[in-house]
Amino acid sequence: MKTLLNLVMIPAVSLLFFGCAPKEKEKELEKFITAHVQKIKPMEKETNLAWWDAAISGKAEDYDKVSKLTLKIRRVYSDTEEFAFLKEMKDSGQIKNSILARQLEVLYNAYLRNQIEPDLLKQIVDLGTEIEKNFSTFRGTIEGKKVTDNEIKEILKTETDSAKREQAWLASKQVGAAVADDIIRLVKLRNQAAKKLGFDNYHTMSLTTGEQNVEQLDRIFNELYELTNEPFAKLKADLDRMLAAKCGVAVMELMPWHYHDPFFQETPMVYELDLDAYYQDKDVKELGASFYAGIGLPVETVLANSDLYEREGKNPHAFSTDIDKEGDVRILCNLKNNETWMETLLHELGHAVYDKYKDPQAPYLLREPAHAFTTEAVAMFFGRLSRNPAWMKQMLGLSDELREGIEEVGSKYIQLKQIIFARWDMVMYDFEKQLYANPDQDLNSLWWQMVEKYQFVKKPPSRNEPDWAAKIHFTAAPCYYHNYMLGEMLASQLHHHIVYNILKLQSDKNVSYVGQGKAGDFLAKKVFKAGNLYHWDQMIERATGEKLTPKYFVNQFVE
Ligand SMILES: [Zn+2]
């Protein structure tokens, strides 16, 4: 009887208890968030503006200002007491309101990744900077003569003498031997920091704080591997025949140096395709503006705030930035009227419309893309159009004959480009995962196992050098490379969904998106407006009815 009474009583009591406590916790959290946003919002705006000024002026003092402001923000997120508060909130399980819970998740991860002990963090940052410096000043040698990266690339693109190609390739790998020991030290320091925060290693920690996990990525990458295996073998066999013929060697004799870049991550130029000619007497800025206006996502205000043309001292690349999360979105470009800059402009404006058309009513902390790879996906979705024959025909007023010509060569080239990148990205993802899991293993042979497995490129006989260490991303952008591939997959998934479910077409052949307001409307409502209100996984499912899958990437480019 007594036991029964207790059983009955306890839930009743706890029901009462939990009945009021959550509201308390939620109120406490709300208060914290209000104070946090008040503090961080002006800091972020100031930093973004400083970054913008530095990119335009190129002045050292402007870059110094950016570093100082970035450090100030980092200090906010490294506060241990505030982190403890957020952890307590999370562990309490009493934050029921979904918008509050989402903000808590985002804040918790931002604090967590900045909880590395200051001494250890300093060692990590210093060693990283040191390696990057060695990278940028190192010059490989050919027959004792120093060569630049551009000279190496030029040889790999044009030389037909295999021995000379081999020397250039070997020169490109010399930096690996110079930095490998330091990279392994850096990996161990990063692991040490991650272990102190309760993670297996730094790779696991990076994925977790970025709301991803190894099981999920393994599943996606394994599926992509399976789906691309056969088609890649076939495409690569064709490619190998062409490359072998060019150098007068048998296919069996092809070595890593017969591909056109040091890692076989780019498409060897075996197909004649010059798209620049179609853009040279056009104005890419006007084309970009009119295309985006046509799909109902006008970019005039973005372009008005932007810096679009080359200037002395200015950052020579391109990016998009959301200055204040209140509509001041800008892009930086160095436009020329050619295909590369048409792609870049469409790409950066893709990032820009994601930021521009988000929900202005959403809480400040959630007024951002769901993930770095989701905004990359939208940028890729639009960037791909610059070489889409149907888009070119409509935007550039090409004849049907010209369009067909572009399509014939272009589709082969694009297919090769996408699949080569996919197989290369698998090497990076798998190797990096294993590098952090066990940095003491034989990394030199692990690297070649990956290259042989995914890229079908043979290890040179008896080669035992840290060729993996010649890739700067392990130092400069750790545990990030897989996101490029996730972006490509999502771009294709969005494309598939829009073509078949929004535009309700029978096929994606000849789809240009020109004037398709429904496509812009779908993206604005289902992707941009969702901001970071949902985990990326949920956002994708809500938008397309499916979880992220490599299926549509394979549909679009491989089969
Ligand atoms: Zn981008």
XYZ file of C-alpha atoms and ligand atoms in Angstrom:
560
model
C 0.000 0.000 0.000
C 2.696 2.343 1.033
C 4.729 1.684 -2.076
C 1.712 2.200 -4.237
C 0.958 5.447 -2.523
C 4.477 6.615 -3.149
C 4.242 5.630 -6.760
C 1.113 7.639 -7.113
C 2.349 10.531 -5.041
C 5.718 11.115 -6.638
C 4.507 11.867 -10.135
C 1.881 14.176 -8.722
C 4.484 16.096 -6.770
C 6.976 16.225 -9.589
C 4.229 17.287 -11.965
C 3.595 20.242 -9.717
C 7.290 20.912 -9.416
C 8.035 20.720 -13.130
C 4.842 22.603 -13.803
C 6.327 25.893 -12.704
C 10.077 25.376 -12.872
C 10.429 25.322 -16.669
C 8.946 28.777 -16.918
C 11.515 29.945 -14.383
C 14.378 28.453 -16.382
C 13.003 29.808 -19.633
C 12.726 33.288 -18.118
C 16.291 33.081 -16.869
C 17.503 32.026 -20.297
C 15.526 34.765 -22.022
C 17.189 37.304 -19.771
C 20.607 35.892 -20.584
C 19.930 35.982 -24.325
C 18.699 39.584 -24.237
C 21.855 40.708 -22.427
C 24.063 38.616 -24.700
C 22.557 40.015 -27.906
C 22.822 43.555 -26.569
C 26.539 42.955 -26.040
C 27.401 40.926 -29.137
C 25.309 42.677 -31.804
C 27.301 45.936 -31.964
C 30.565 43.978 -31.669
C 29.682 41.819 -34.648
C 28.653 44.780 -36.743
C 31.850 46.654 -35.925
C 33.945 43.581 -36.763
C 32.160 42.989 -40.059
C 32.621 46.624 -41.058
C 36.308 46.510 -40.098
C 36.726 43.326 -42.124
C 35.036 44.997 -45.087
C 37.291 48.063 -44.827
C 40.403 45.877 -44.597
C 39.414 43.831 -47.640
C 38.959 47.025 -49.643
C 42.045 48.909 -48.465
C 44.448 46.004 -47.927
C 46.119 48.078 -45.192
C 47.955 46.283 -42.378
C 46.428 48.559 -39.722
C 42.927 47.704 -40.940
C 43.703 43.992 -40.669
C 45.109 44.565 -37.157
C 41.823 46.146 -36.179
C 39.969 43.067 -37.435
C 42.199 40.757 -35.362
C 41.629 42.819 -32.232
C 37.868 42.886 -32.679
C 37.750 39.165 -33.454
C 39.663 38.451 -30.273
C 37.177 40.571 -28.329
C 34.282 38.469 -29.597
C 36.209 35.289 -28.880
C 36.653 36.460 -25.286
C 32.905 36.734 -24.860
C 32.448 33.130 -25.972
C 35.307 31.770 -23.872
C 33.706 32.956 -20.607
C 33.596 29.870 -18.379
C 30.813 31.059 -16.062
C 28.471 31.871 -18.897
C 29.247 28.507 -20.451
C 28.458 26.790 -17.154
C 25.121 28.633 -17.056
C 24.239 27.471 -20.589
C 25.291 23.922 -19.786
C 23.059 23.913 -16.726
C 20.159 25.185 -18.842
C 20.749 22.471 -21.415
C 21.136 19.694 -18.846
C 17.988 20.787 -16.992
C 15.848 19.649 -19.926
C 13.412 22.401 -19.013
C 13.712 24.659 -22.011
C 10.589 23.550 -23.843
C 9.866 26.521 -26.081
C 11.318 25.478 -29.436
C 12.660 28.919 -30.428
C 14.351 29.322 -27.056
C 15.719 25.783 -27.201
C 17.152 26.448 -30.657
C 18.864 29.641 -29.455
C 20.254 27.719 -26.497
C 21.648 25.064 -28.856
C 23.333 27.680 -31.057
C 24.762 29.583 -28.072
C 25.915 26.419 -26.316
C 27.889 25.287 -29.378
C 29.406 28.745 -29.869
C 30.625 28.784 -26.256
C 31.696 25.135 -26.290
C 34.060 25.520 -29.228
C 35.685 28.471 -27.451
C 36.269 26.709 -24.123
C 39.825 25.620 -24.971
C 42.221 26.625 -22.164
C 43.952 29.948 -22.999
C 47.500 28.487 -22.804
C 46.670 25.575 -25.016
C 44.759 27.793 -27.414
C 47.765 30.093 -27.728
C 50.003 27.125 -28.591
C 47.500 25.953 -31.199
C 47.131 29.384 -32.799
C 50.884 30.068 -32.773
C 51.795 26.712 -34.278
C 49.065 27.070 -36.924
C 50.362 30.519 -37.885
C 53.932 29.189 -38.023
C 52.953 26.330 -40.366
C 50.950 28.660 -42.605
C 53.934 30.997 -42.826
C 56.213 28.093 -43.767
C 53.677 27.085 -46.369
C 53.527 30.464 -47.998
C 57.284 31.019 -48.083
C 58.344 27.494 -49.072
C 59.482 26.978 -52.669
C 59.988 23.530 -54.152
C 62.967 22.915 -56.402
C 63.487 21.285 -59.786
C 67.112 20.315 -60.417
C 68.175 22.595 -57.606
C 66.256 25.586 -59.007
C 63.408 27.100 -56.979
C 59.974 27.057 -58.624
C 56.700 28.796 -57.763
C 53.309 27.077 -57.461
C 52.242 28.699 -60.718
C 55.268 27.319 -62.540
C 54.495 23.840 -61.213
C 50.868 24.155 -62.286
C 51.884 25.332 -65.748
C 54.175 22.301 -66.241
C 51.442 19.912 -65.090
C 48.958 21.535 -67.483
C 51.105 21.563 -70.614
C 54.243 19.386 -70.435
C 54.220 16.119 -72.425
C 57.564 14.734 -71.200
C 56.748 12.379 -68.308
C 60.117 12.853 -66.596
C 59.604 16.628 -66.453
C 56.068 16.170 -65.154
C 57.397 13.859 -62.451
C 59.920 16.466 -61.332
C 57.245 19.152 -61.122
C 54.957 16.872 -59.123
C 57.796 15.941 -56.749
C 58.555 19.643 -56.298
C 54.908 20.262 -55.340
C 55.216 17.673 -52.549
C 58.446 18.937 -50.976
C 56.540 21.324 -48.729
C 54.886 18.267 -47.166
C 58.152 16.946 -45.775
C 58.982 20.427 -44.460
C 55.764 20.811 -42.438
C 54.554 17.256 -41.681
C 56.054 16.953 -38.185
C 54.582 20.317 -37.199
C 51.160 19.349 -38.542
C 51.229 16.143 -36.487
C 52.152 18.198 -33.422
C 49.280 20.574 -34.195
C 46.845 17.668 -34.577
C 47.931 16.330 -31.176
C 47.525 19.736 -29.527
C 44.047 20.071 -31.016
C 43.222 16.560 -29.792
C 44.493 17.420 -26.325
C 42.150 20.424 -26.226
C 39.205 18.350 -27.442
C 39.831 15.566 -24.916
C 39.793 18.078 -22.059
C 36.318 19.053 -23.205
C 35.173 15.423 -23.217
C 35.533 14.502 -26.891
C 37.392 11.535 -28.458
C 39.409 13.866 -30.650
C 39.344 17.249 -32.373
C 37.569 15.924 -35.472
C 34.647 14.675 -33.375
C 34.551 17.937 -31.469
C 34.521 20.069 -34.638
C 31.721 18.047 -36.144
C 29.663 18.092 -32.940
C 29.911 21.831 -32.369
C 29.048 22.240 -36.058
C 25.922 20.104 -35.504
C 27.200 17.164 -37.538
C 28.419 13.701 -36.566
C 30.665 10.992 -37.936
C 27.937 8.335 -38.342
C 25.785 10.693 -40.382
C 28.671 11.838 -42.604
C 29.959 8.276 -43.031
C 26.512 7.209 -44.207
C 26.271 10.042 -46.738
C 29.834 9.645 -48.006
C 29.555 5.848 -48.244
C 26.440 6.182 -50.341
C 28.157 8.704 -52.584
C 31.126 6.340 -52.889
C 28.940 3.440 -53.937
C 26.892 5.497 -56.385
C 29.916 7.025 -58.108
C 32.234 3.995 -58.164
C 31.320 2.535 -61.527
C 30.624 5.742 -63.425
C 33.872 7.200 -62.138
C 35.818 4.112 -63.234
C 34.350 4.515 -66.710
C 34.931 8.259 -67.019
C 38.417 7.904 -65.634
C 39.282 5.131 -68.092
C 38.388 7.512 -70.963
C 40.357 10.279 -69.357
C 43.369 8.024 -68.756
C 43.434 7.008 -72.412
C 43.591 10.661 -73.452
C 46.228 11.570 -70.874
C 48.390 8.570 -71.759
C 48.195 9.323 -75.476
C 49.183 12.935 -74.865
C 52.381 11.880 -73.073
C 53.081 8.878 -75.277
C 52.895 6.345 -72.446
C 50.786 3.217 -71.902
C 47.700 3.608 -69.656
C 49.331 1.140 -67.249
C 52.262 3.522 -66.853
C 50.190 6.524 -65.752
C 51.438 8.023 -62.496
C 50.075 10.784 -60.217
C 52.063 13.384 -62.171
C 50.124 12.687 -65.357
C 47.061 14.480 -63.958
C 46.889 18.236 -64.361
C 47.269 19.370 -60.748
C 49.228 17.994 -57.767
C 46.204 16.269 -56.140
C 43.991 15.379 -59.121
C 41.257 17.552 -57.663
C 40.610 19.498 -60.869
C 39.530 18.494 -64.344
C 42.436 17.946 -66.716
C 41.911 20.180 -69.726
C 41.302 17.479 -72.287
C 38.112 18.988 -73.687
C 38.248 22.189 -75.693
C 35.802 24.485 -73.994
C 36.137 28.252 -74.017
C 33.072 29.891 -72.547
C 34.740 33.259 -71.994
C 34.117 34.228 -75.596
C 30.363 34.372 -74.950
C 30.754 36.828 -72.091
C 33.440 39.180 -73.329
C 31.115 41.771 -74.884
C 28.450 41.463 -72.163
C 28.179 43.146 -68.755
C 28.225 40.402 -66.106
C 26.921 42.792 -63.437
C 23.855 43.630 -65.541
C 23.309 39.936 -66.307
C 23.444 39.068 -62.603
C 21.105 41.877 -61.600
C 18.530 41.104 -64.277
C 18.600 37.341 -63.610
C 17.990 37.728 -59.864
C 15.269 40.352 -60.477
C 13.627 37.872 -62.865
C 13.279 35.174 -60.209
C 11.819 37.638 -57.703
C 14.949 38.058 -55.580
C 16.123 41.546 -56.608
C 19.702 42.420 -55.627
C 19.848 46.143 -56.459
C 20.318 47.178 -52.819
C 23.026 44.542 -52.378
C 24.887 45.708 -55.469
C 24.563 49.346 -54.396
C 26.478 48.598 -51.170
C 29.007 46.325 -52.855
C 32.533 46.801 -54.181
C 32.673 45.129 -57.560
C 35.772 46.086 -59.518
C 39.542 45.668 -59.215
C 41.612 48.221 -57.383
C 45.156 48.473 -56.046
C 45.476 46.802 -52.629
C 41.998 45.323 -52.687
C 41.355 41.653 -51.847
C 41.649 39.912 -55.264
C 39.072 37.202 -54.499
C 35.353 37.416 -53.771
C 33.016 37.045 -50.806
C 29.612 38.028 -49.487
C 29.049 39.477 -46.033
C 26.032 40.200 -43.888
C 27.104 43.308 -41.982
C 24.302 43.696 -39.439
C 21.690 40.951 -39.981
C 19.313 43.823 -40.693
C 19.586 44.107 -44.431
C 23.069 45.529 -45.032
C 24.374 42.685 -47.203
C 27.362 43.320 -49.491
C 29.553 41.414 -51.884
C 33.153 41.992 -52.886
C 34.217 41.007 -56.404
C 36.834 41.912 -58.988
C 34.550 41.578 -61.981
C 35.692 41.030 -65.521
C 33.424 40.087 -68.377
C 34.256 36.390 -68.571
C 32.705 33.090 -67.522
C 34.708 32.719 -64.299
C 33.480 36.050 -62.963
C 29.939 35.391 -64.139
C 30.024 32.215 -62.044
C 31.593 34.030 -59.098
C 29.063 36.869 -59.211
C 26.102 34.458 -59.368
C 27.703 32.477 -56.514
C 28.280 35.449 -54.202
C 24.822 36.856 -54.946
C 23.470 33.423 -53.975
C 25.023 33.880 -50.521
C 23.721 37.445 -50.497
C 20.056 36.620 -51.238
C 20.145 33.921 -48.522
C 21.096 36.650 -46.034
C 18.968 39.384 -47.584
C 15.698 37.452 -47.671
C 15.782 35.855 -44.244
C 13.029 36.522 -41.745
C 13.639 39.963 -40.169
C 11.365 38.943 -37.264
C 13.503 35.938 -36.305
C 15.559 36.264 -33.106
C 18.967 37.829 -33.779
C 20.874 34.635 -32.931
C 18.888 32.613 -35.473
C 19.041 35.201 -38.254
C 21.703 33.311 -40.186
C 21.953 30.342 -42.561
C 21.312 26.911 -41.011
C 24.904 25.881 -41.722
C 27.971 27.015 -43.651
C 27.265 24.288 -46.228
C 23.618 25.298 -46.739
C 24.561 28.824 -47.833
C 27.344 27.283 -49.925
C 24.722 25.060 -51.566
C 22.562 28.024 -52.581
C 25.636 29.852 -53.907
C 26.623 26.742 -55.922
C 23.062 26.301 -57.171
C 23.230 29.739 -58.805
C 26.941 29.680 -59.684
C 26.432 26.571 -61.845
C 24.233 28.583 -64.232
C 27.110 30.464 -65.886
C 27.927 27.313 -67.901
C 24.373 26.011 -68.235
C 23.658 26.075 -72.006
C 19.949 26.889 -71.574
C 20.737 29.773 -69.197
C 23.427 31.062 -71.549
C 21.084 30.876 -74.513
C 18.404 32.942 -72.773
C 20.609 35.423 -70.940
C 23.141 35.929 -73.735
C 20.717 35.546 -76.652
C 22.614 32.637 -78.253
C 21.325 30.690 -81.243
C 20.107 27.104 -80.872
C 23.125 25.939 -82.805
C 25.556 27.587 -80.384
C 23.624 26.254 -77.422
C 23.878 22.699 -78.745
C 27.601 23.087 -79.309
C 28.135 24.250 -75.741
C 25.952 21.473 -74.447
C 27.868 18.746 -76.240
C 31.282 19.608 -74.816
C 30.042 21.375 -71.708
C 27.990 18.546 -70.267
C 30.903 16.105 -70.556
C 33.225 18.609 -68.937
C 30.844 19.448 -66.090
C 30.205 15.775 -65.389
C 33.921 15.117 -65.158
C 34.505 18.202 -63.019
C 31.852 17.220 -60.476
C 32.760 13.567 -60.189
C 36.504 14.234 -59.926
C 35.831 16.685 -57.130
C 33.513 14.235 -55.351
C 36.130 11.463 -55.358
C 38.811 13.893 -54.170
C 36.610 15.178 -51.353
C 36.193 11.567 -50.149
C 39.969 11.304 -49.768
C 40.029 14.467 -47.688
C 37.100 13.478 -45.465
C 38.239 9.924 -44.783
C 41.915 10.774 -44.276
C 41.209 13.674 -41.920
C 38.874 11.548 -39.826
C 41.582 8.907 -39.413
C 44.346 11.469 -38.932
C 42.655 12.801 -35.774
C 41.593 9.336 -34.594
C 45.224 8.201 -34.568
C 47.956 10.665 -35.528
C 50.657 8.103 -34.663
C 49.744 5.640 -37.407
C 51.623 5.345 -40.712
C 50.022 8.410 -42.304
C 52.122 8.270 -45.463
C 50.725 4.909 -46.454
C 47.236 5.754 -45.149
C 47.177 8.695 -47.593
C 48.014 6.510 -50.580
C 45.477 3.902 -49.530
C 42.840 6.634 -49.688
C 44.080 7.994 -53.027
C 44.082 4.520 -54.568
C 40.688 3.656 -53.117
C 38.821 6.824 -54.102
C 40.730 8.404 -56.977
C 42.097 5.249 -58.640
C 45.508 6.882 -58.837
C 48.526 4.623 -58.276
C 51.107 5.213 -55.576
C 54.534 5.624 -57.172
C 56.538 2.464 -56.391
C 58.280 2.571 -52.982
C 57.095 6.128 -52.297
C 57.107 6.860 -48.549
C 56.790 10.626 -48.047
C 54.180 12.794 -46.237
C 52.408 13.753 -49.476
C 49.217 14.433 -47.502
C 50.977 17.254 -45.616
C 51.274 19.305 -48.817
C 47.564 20.151 -48.493
C 47.242 23.388 -46.515
C 43.624 22.753 -45.485
C 44.673 20.368 -42.690
C 46.291 23.379 -41.053
C 44.251 26.384 -42.158
C 40.698 25.002 -42.316
C 40.609 21.805 -40.244
C 37.683 19.401 -40.410
C 35.829 21.516 -42.930
C 36.525 20.044 -46.386
C 33.542 17.667 -46.341
C 31.227 20.684 -46.295
C 32.111 21.529 -49.909
C 30.717 18.167 -50.978
C 27.633 18.488 -48.767
C 27.042 21.856 -50.455
C 27.213 20.285 -53.927
C 24.780 17.555 -52.846
C 22.288 20.012 -51.410
C 22.533 22.254 -54.492
C 21.490 19.237 -56.586
C 18.764 18.245 -54.139
C 17.283 21.761 -54.316
C 17.559 21.697 -58.107
C 15.736 18.359 -58.276
C 13.001 19.476 -55.908
C 12.409 22.771 -57.716
C 12.352 21.191 -61.182
C 9.975 18.323 -60.368
C 7.894 19.585 -57.447
C 7.794 23.357 -57.778
C 8.005 23.960 -61.543
C 6.411 20.524 -62.113
C 8.491 19.717 -65.194
C 9.017 16.262 -66.684
C 12.788 16.603 -66.990
C 15.554 19.009 -65.998
C 16.822 19.254 -69.540
C 16.885 22.870 -70.753
C 15.987 24.274 -67.327
C 17.508 27.734 -67.101
C 15.526 29.217 -64.166
C 15.395 32.491 -66.133
C 12.210 34.352 -65.154
C 11.085 31.496 -62.852
C 9.618 33.465 -59.963
C 8.342 30.243 -58.426
C 11.915 29.008 -57.952
C 12.934 32.213 -56.161
C 9.773 32.152 -54.095
C 10.413 28.564 -52.974
C 13.976 29.321 -51.926
C 12.946 32.484 -50.065
C 10.088 30.827 -48.186
C 11.527 27.392 -47.461
C 15.250 28.001 -47.144
C 16.124 31.664 -46.548
C 13.225 32.490 -44.200
C 13.952 29.381 -42.137
C 17.325 30.914 -41.283
C 18.751 28.948 -38.394
C 15.373 28.354 -36.749
C 15.878 24.648 -37.458
C 18.861 22.329 -37.426
C 20.120 22.012 -41.065
C 18.944 18.414 -41.189
C 15.391 19.462 -40.354
C 15.463 22.518 -42.598
C 16.373 20.354 -45.598
C 13.666 17.853 -44.803
C 11.062 20.583 -44.348
C 12.067 22.213 -47.629
C 12.475 19.184 -49.888
C 10.560 16.443 -48.070
C 13.741 14.392 -47.704
C 16.903 14.280 -45.649
C 20.160 15.292 -47.312
C 21.042 12.643 -49.877
C 23.754 12.251 -52.545
C 21.142 10.711 -54.896
C 20.337 13.905 -56.767
C 23.942 14.954 -57.194
C 24.495 11.595 -58.849
C 21.300 12.009 -60.938
C 22.353 15.415 -62.144
C 25.991 14.805 -62.932
C 26.845 11.158 -63.017
C 24.275 9.039 -64.784
Zn 30.765 30.450 -51.335
